[in-house]
Amino acid sequence: MADSPRDTSLSSLPLAALVACHECDLLMRKPLIKDGESAECPRCGYELFRRRHHVFKRSLALVLTALLLYLPANFLPIMQLNLLGQRSQDTVWSGVIGLYESGMQGIAVVVFLCSMAVPLLKLLCQLLVLLSIRLDLGHSYGLLLYRIFHHLREWGMLEVYLMGILVSMVKLMDLADLSLGVGLFCFVALLLVQVWLELTMSPQQIWEALAEGDAHARD
Ligand SMILES: [Zn+2]
């Protein structure tokens, strides 16, 4: 842990040189740390931030992987159902259409937003933010997109949707002949890649790179 002295001259420092603890609200001088190190709050021990190696290259690779998985996850069959001789294949998209056509338009819109539209918008925001840093252009748009991304985070609910799929599968298993589709594996992979991306894409490094155009941070 790097040292983060508390002193009386904090008010004379620029805002970018200060950091507040998310847990106990202690305001302190931002600790200077190297790649691979993390900074902890001296009062409560909460991890303030971590500097990751090659954060931009790794995040870009993960965003592109997630975007490649997005189409098969939403448009390939999640399951095949064989009920009384009738076979049906269900995708996330066909689920949304099914809800809409059976009179549940409101729920269809919510499912579409939370499981398809918002996750895609989040990925596109992340992609454009990373490209803005990597190509060193349009940092003001990058900042705007990264702010939008943080607002969208609460609305992407792939994990809730996955739980819904799994629960309905367990219930359907007793009633019909059920087999898993490629779409489900892509959906789970998309979810895992997004969690990995959240862990890799250190917000501290992204904000710094966008605000300061930090040349060292672009690998
Ligand atoms: Zn603290």
Short mmCIF file of C-alpha atoms and ligand atoms in Angstrom, two decimals:
data_model
loop_
_atom_site.label_atom_id
_atom_site.label_comp_id
_atom_site.label_asym_id
_atom_site.label_seq_id
_atom_site.Cartn_x
_atom_site.Cartn_y
_atom_site.Cartn_z
CA MET A 1 0.00 0.00 0.00
CA ALA A 2 1.30 3.44 -0.87
CA ASP A 3 1.37 6.10 1.83
CA SER A 4 -1.49 8.57 1.82
CA PRO A 5 -0.76 11.23 4.43
CA ARG A 6 -3.56 13.18 6.01
CA ASP A 7 -2.52 16.76 6.47
CA THR A 8 -3.95 20.21 6.82
CA SER A 9 -2.90 21.49 3.38
CA LEU A 10 -5.37 19.39 1.33
CA SER A 11 -7.39 22.49 0.44
CA SER A 12 -4.43 23.93 -1.49
CA LEU A 13 -4.13 20.84 -3.73
CA PRO A 14 -5.90 20.58 -7.12
CA LEU A 15 -9.01 18.38 -7.03
CA ALA A 16 -7.39 15.79 -9.32
CA ALA A 17 -4.71 15.23 -6.67
CA LEU A 18 -7.29 14.24 -4.04
CA VAL A 19 -9.27 11.06 -3.52
CA ALA A 20 -12.13 10.21 -1.16
CA CYS A 21 -12.73 6.78 0.34
CA HIS A 22 -16.02 5.22 -0.86
CA GLU A 23 -16.55 3.49 2.50
CA CYS A 24 -15.65 6.02 5.21
CA ASP A 25 -15.47 9.29 3.18
CA LEU A 26 -11.92 10.10 4.29
CA LEU A 27 -10.44 12.72 1.97
CA MET A 28 -6.76 12.27 1.25
CA ARG A 29 -3.98 13.03 -1.19
CA LYS A 30 -4.15 10.53 -4.07
CA PRO A 31 -1.48 7.89 -3.41
CA LEU A 32 1.05 7.44 -6.23
CA ILE A 33 1.24 3.76 -7.11
CA LYS A 34 2.86 1.69 -9.82
CA ASP A 35 1.18 -0.77 -12.24
CA GLY A 36 0.01 -3.89 -10.45
CA GLU A 37 -0.26 -2.12 -7.06
CA SER A 38 -3.38 -1.08 -5.21
CA ALA A 39 -4.07 1.87 -2.91
CA GLU A 40 -5.95 1.33 0.35
CA CYS A 41 -7.68 3.74 2.69
CA PRO A 42 -5.44 4.31 5.75
CA ARG A 43 -8.50 4.53 8.03
CA CYS A 44 -10.78 1.63 7.02
CA GLY A 45 -8.58 -0.45 4.69
CA TYR A 46 -10.98 -0.23 1.71
CA GLU A 47 -9.27 -0.63 -1.68
CA LEU A 48 -9.44 2.86 -3.20
CA PHE A 49 -8.22 1.82 -6.65
CA ARG A 50 -5.83 -0.49 -8.40
CA ARG A 51 -3.51 0.18 -11.33
CA ARG A 52 -3.68 -2.74 -13.73
CA HIS A 53 -1.11 -3.77 -16.32
CA HIS A 54 -2.01 -3.15 -20.00
CA VAL A 55 -5.49 -2.08 -18.95
CA PHE A 56 -6.43 -0.56 -22.32
CA LYS A 57 -5.25 -3.42 -24.55
CA ARG A 58 -6.89 -6.02 -22.33
CA SER A 59 -10.15 -4.06 -22.01
CA LEU A 60 -10.31 -3.52 -25.78
CA ALA A 61 -9.83 -7.25 -26.41
CA LEU A 62 -12.61 -8.06 -23.92
CA VAL A 63 -15.03 -5.48 -25.37
CA LEU A 64 -14.51 -6.87 -28.89
CA THR A 65 -15.02 -10.44 -27.61
CA ALA A 66 -18.25 -9.39 -25.88
CA LEU A 67 -19.50 -7.68 -29.05
CA LEU A 68 -18.76 -10.82 -31.07
CA LEU A 69 -20.75 -12.90 -28.56
CA TYR A 70 -23.66 -10.45 -28.48
CA LEU A 71 -25.36 -11.55 -31.72
CA PRO A 72 -25.23 -15.35 -31.16
CA ALA A 73 -26.25 -14.85 -27.49
CA ASN A 74 -29.42 -13.01 -28.50
CA PHE A 75 -30.34 -14.56 -31.83
CA LEU A 76 -29.28 -18.23 -31.58
CA PRO A 77 -31.56 -20.71 -29.79
CA ILE A 78 -31.20 -20.78 -26.00
CA MET A 79 -33.18 -24.00 -25.81
CA GLN A 80 -35.05 -26.46 -27.95
CA LEU A 81 -38.35 -27.67 -26.60
CA ASN A 82 -40.13 -30.82 -27.69
CA LEU A 83 -43.65 -30.88 -26.28
CA LEU A 84 -46.19 -33.46 -27.50
CA GLY A 85 -44.39 -33.78 -30.83
CA GLN A 86 -44.14 -30.04 -31.38
CA ARG A 87 -40.61 -28.70 -31.60
CA SER A 88 -39.80 -25.08 -30.87
CA GLN A 89 -36.57 -23.13 -30.65
CA ASP A 90 -36.41 -20.12 -28.41
CA THR A 91 -34.01 -17.20 -28.57
CA VAL A 92 -33.84 -14.09 -26.38
CA TRP A 93 -35.23 -12.08 -29.30
CA SER A 94 -38.10 -14.52 -29.95
CA GLY A 95 -38.91 -14.29 -26.21
CA VAL A 96 -39.27 -10.51 -26.50
CA ILE A 97 -41.46 -10.86 -29.61
CA GLY A 98 -43.54 -13.59 -27.90
CA LEU A 99 -44.19 -11.35 -24.88
CA TYR A 100 -45.15 -8.45 -27.15
CA GLU A 101 -47.54 -10.52 -29.25
CA SER A 102 -49.23 -12.08 -26.24
CA GLY A 103 -50.35 -8.68 -24.98
CA MET A 104 -47.54 -8.02 -22.47
CA GLN A 105 -46.08 -5.05 -24.34
CA GLY A 106 -44.79 -3.31 -21.19
CA ILE A 107 -42.86 -6.37 -20.01
CA ALA A 108 -41.55 -6.97 -23.55
CA VAL A 109 -40.13 -3.44 -23.66
CA VAL A 110 -38.47 -3.83 -20.22
CA VAL A 111 -36.96 -7.22 -21.18
CA PHE A 112 -35.76 -5.78 -24.49
CA LEU A 113 -34.15 -2.78 -22.77
CA CYS A 114 -32.50 -4.68 -19.90
CA SER A 115 -31.35 -7.77 -21.77
CA MET A 116 -30.58 -6.45 -25.26
CA ALA A 117 -30.50 -2.67 -25.74
CA VAL A 118 -28.69 -1.52 -22.57
CA PRO A 119 -25.98 -4.24 -22.62
CA LEU A 120 -25.25 -3.33 -26.27
CA LEU A 121 -25.17 0.41 -25.51
CA LYS A 122 -22.84 -0.22 -22.56
CA LEU A 123 -20.45 -2.20 -24.74
CA LEU A 124 -20.51 0.45 -27.48
CA CYS A 125 -19.80 3.20 -24.89
CA GLN A 126 -16.88 1.17 -23.52
CA LEU A 127 -15.55 0.54 -27.04
CA LEU A 128 -15.71 4.23 -28.00
CA VAL A 129 -14.15 5.33 -24.69
CA LEU A 130 -11.24 2.91 -25.17
CA LEU A 131 -10.79 3.96 -28.81
CA SER A 132 -10.84 7.63 -27.77
CA ILE A 133 -8.00 6.94 -25.29
CA ARG A 134 -6.07 4.67 -27.64
CA LEU A 135 -6.26 7.01 -30.65
CA ASP A 136 -5.89 10.09 -28.44
CA LEU A 137 -8.83 11.95 -29.93
CA GLY A 138 -12.21 13.25 -28.83
CA HIS A 139 -11.50 13.00 -25.08
CA SER A 140 -14.43 15.31 -24.29
CA TYR A 141 -16.80 12.88 -26.07
CA GLY A 142 -15.00 10.02 -24.31
CA LEU A 143 -15.75 11.63 -20.93
CA LEU A 144 -19.41 12.12 -21.88
CA LEU A 145 -19.72 8.48 -23.04
CA TYR A 146 -18.03 7.17 -19.91
CA ARG A 147 -20.49 9.16 -17.77
CA ILE A 148 -23.39 7.70 -19.79
CA PHE A 149 -21.87 4.22 -19.31
CA HIS A 150 -21.91 4.66 -15.52
CA HIS A 151 -25.60 5.66 -15.63
CA LEU A 152 -26.44 2.66 -17.84
CA ARG A 153 -24.75 0.16 -15.52
CA GLU A 154 -27.78 -0.03 -13.25
CA TRP A 155 -30.05 -0.90 -16.19
CA GLY A 156 -28.18 -3.81 -17.76
CA MET A 157 -29.52 -6.92 -16.07
CA LEU A 158 -28.14 -9.88 -17.99
CA GLU A 159 -27.56 -11.84 -14.78
CA VAL A 160 -31.21 -11.43 -13.73
CA TYR A 161 -32.30 -12.55 -17.19
CA LEU A 162 -29.98 -15.58 -17.03
CA MET A 163 -31.48 -16.58 -13.66
CA GLY A 164 -34.95 -16.30 -15.23
CA ILE A 165 -33.89 -18.57 -18.10
CA LEU A 166 -32.39 -21.16 -15.74
CA VAL A 167 -35.43 -21.21 -13.43
CA SER A 168 -37.83 -21.62 -16.37
CA MET A 169 -35.64 -24.42 -17.79
CA VAL A 170 -35.73 -26.36 -14.52
CA LYS A 171 -39.52 -26.02 -14.44
CA LEU A 172 -39.93 -27.01 -18.10
CA MET A 173 -37.70 -30.09 -17.75
CA ASP A 174 -40.53 -32.00 -16.07
CA LEU A 175 -43.07 -31.07 -18.73
CA ALA A 176 -41.18 -31.40 -21.97
CA ASP A 177 -38.13 -32.76 -23.71
CA LEU A 178 -35.65 -29.94 -23.34
CA SER A 179 -32.20 -29.49 -24.86
CA LEU A 180 -29.78 -26.61 -24.42
CA GLY A 181 -28.93 -24.43 -27.41
CA VAL A 182 -25.73 -22.71 -28.56
CA GLY A 183 -27.29 -19.36 -27.65
CA LEU A 184 -27.27 -20.24 -23.95
CA PHE A 185 -23.53 -20.97 -23.98
CA CYS A 186 -22.91 -17.68 -25.82
CA PHE A 187 -25.15 -15.87 -23.31
CA VAL A 188 -23.22 -17.30 -20.32
CA ALA A 189 -19.90 -16.50 -22.07
CA LEU A 190 -21.09 -12.93 -22.73
CA LEU A 191 -21.98 -12.52 -19.06
CA LEU A 192 -18.59 -13.85 -17.92
CA VAL A 193 -16.68 -11.64 -20.39
CA GLN A 194 -18.62 -8.61 -19.12
CA VAL A 195 -17.76 -9.42 -15.48
CA TRP A 196 -14.10 -9.86 -16.48
CA LEU A 197 -14.26 -6.55 -18.33
CA GLU A 198 -15.69 -4.78 -15.25
CA LEU A 199 -12.77 -6.12 -13.20
CA THR A 200 -10.16 -5.21 -15.84
CA MET A 201 -11.33 -1.76 -16.86
CA SER A 202 -10.16 0.16 -13.80
CA PRO A 203 -12.35 3.32 -13.63
CA GLN A 204 -9.54 5.29 -12.00
CA GLN A 205 -7.21 4.68 -14.96
CA ILE A 206 -9.95 5.40 -17.51
CA TRP A 207 -10.97 8.73 -15.89
CA GLU A 208 -7.31 9.75 -15.58
CA ALA A 209 -6.52 8.89 -19.19
CA LEU A 210 -9.60 10.77 -20.45
CA ALA A 211 -9.05 13.82 -18.27
CA GLU A 212 -5.29 14.16 -18.61
CA GLY A 213 -4.54 12.39 -21.89
CA ASP A 214 -2.06 10.24 -19.93
CA ALA A 215 0.29 8.87 -22.58
CA HIS A 216 1.67 6.16 -20.25
CA ALA A 217 -1.78 4.67 -19.77
CA ARG A 218 -2.39 3.78 -23.40
CA ASP A 219 -1.04 0.24 -23.47
ZN ZN B 1 -11.94 4.49 4.28
#
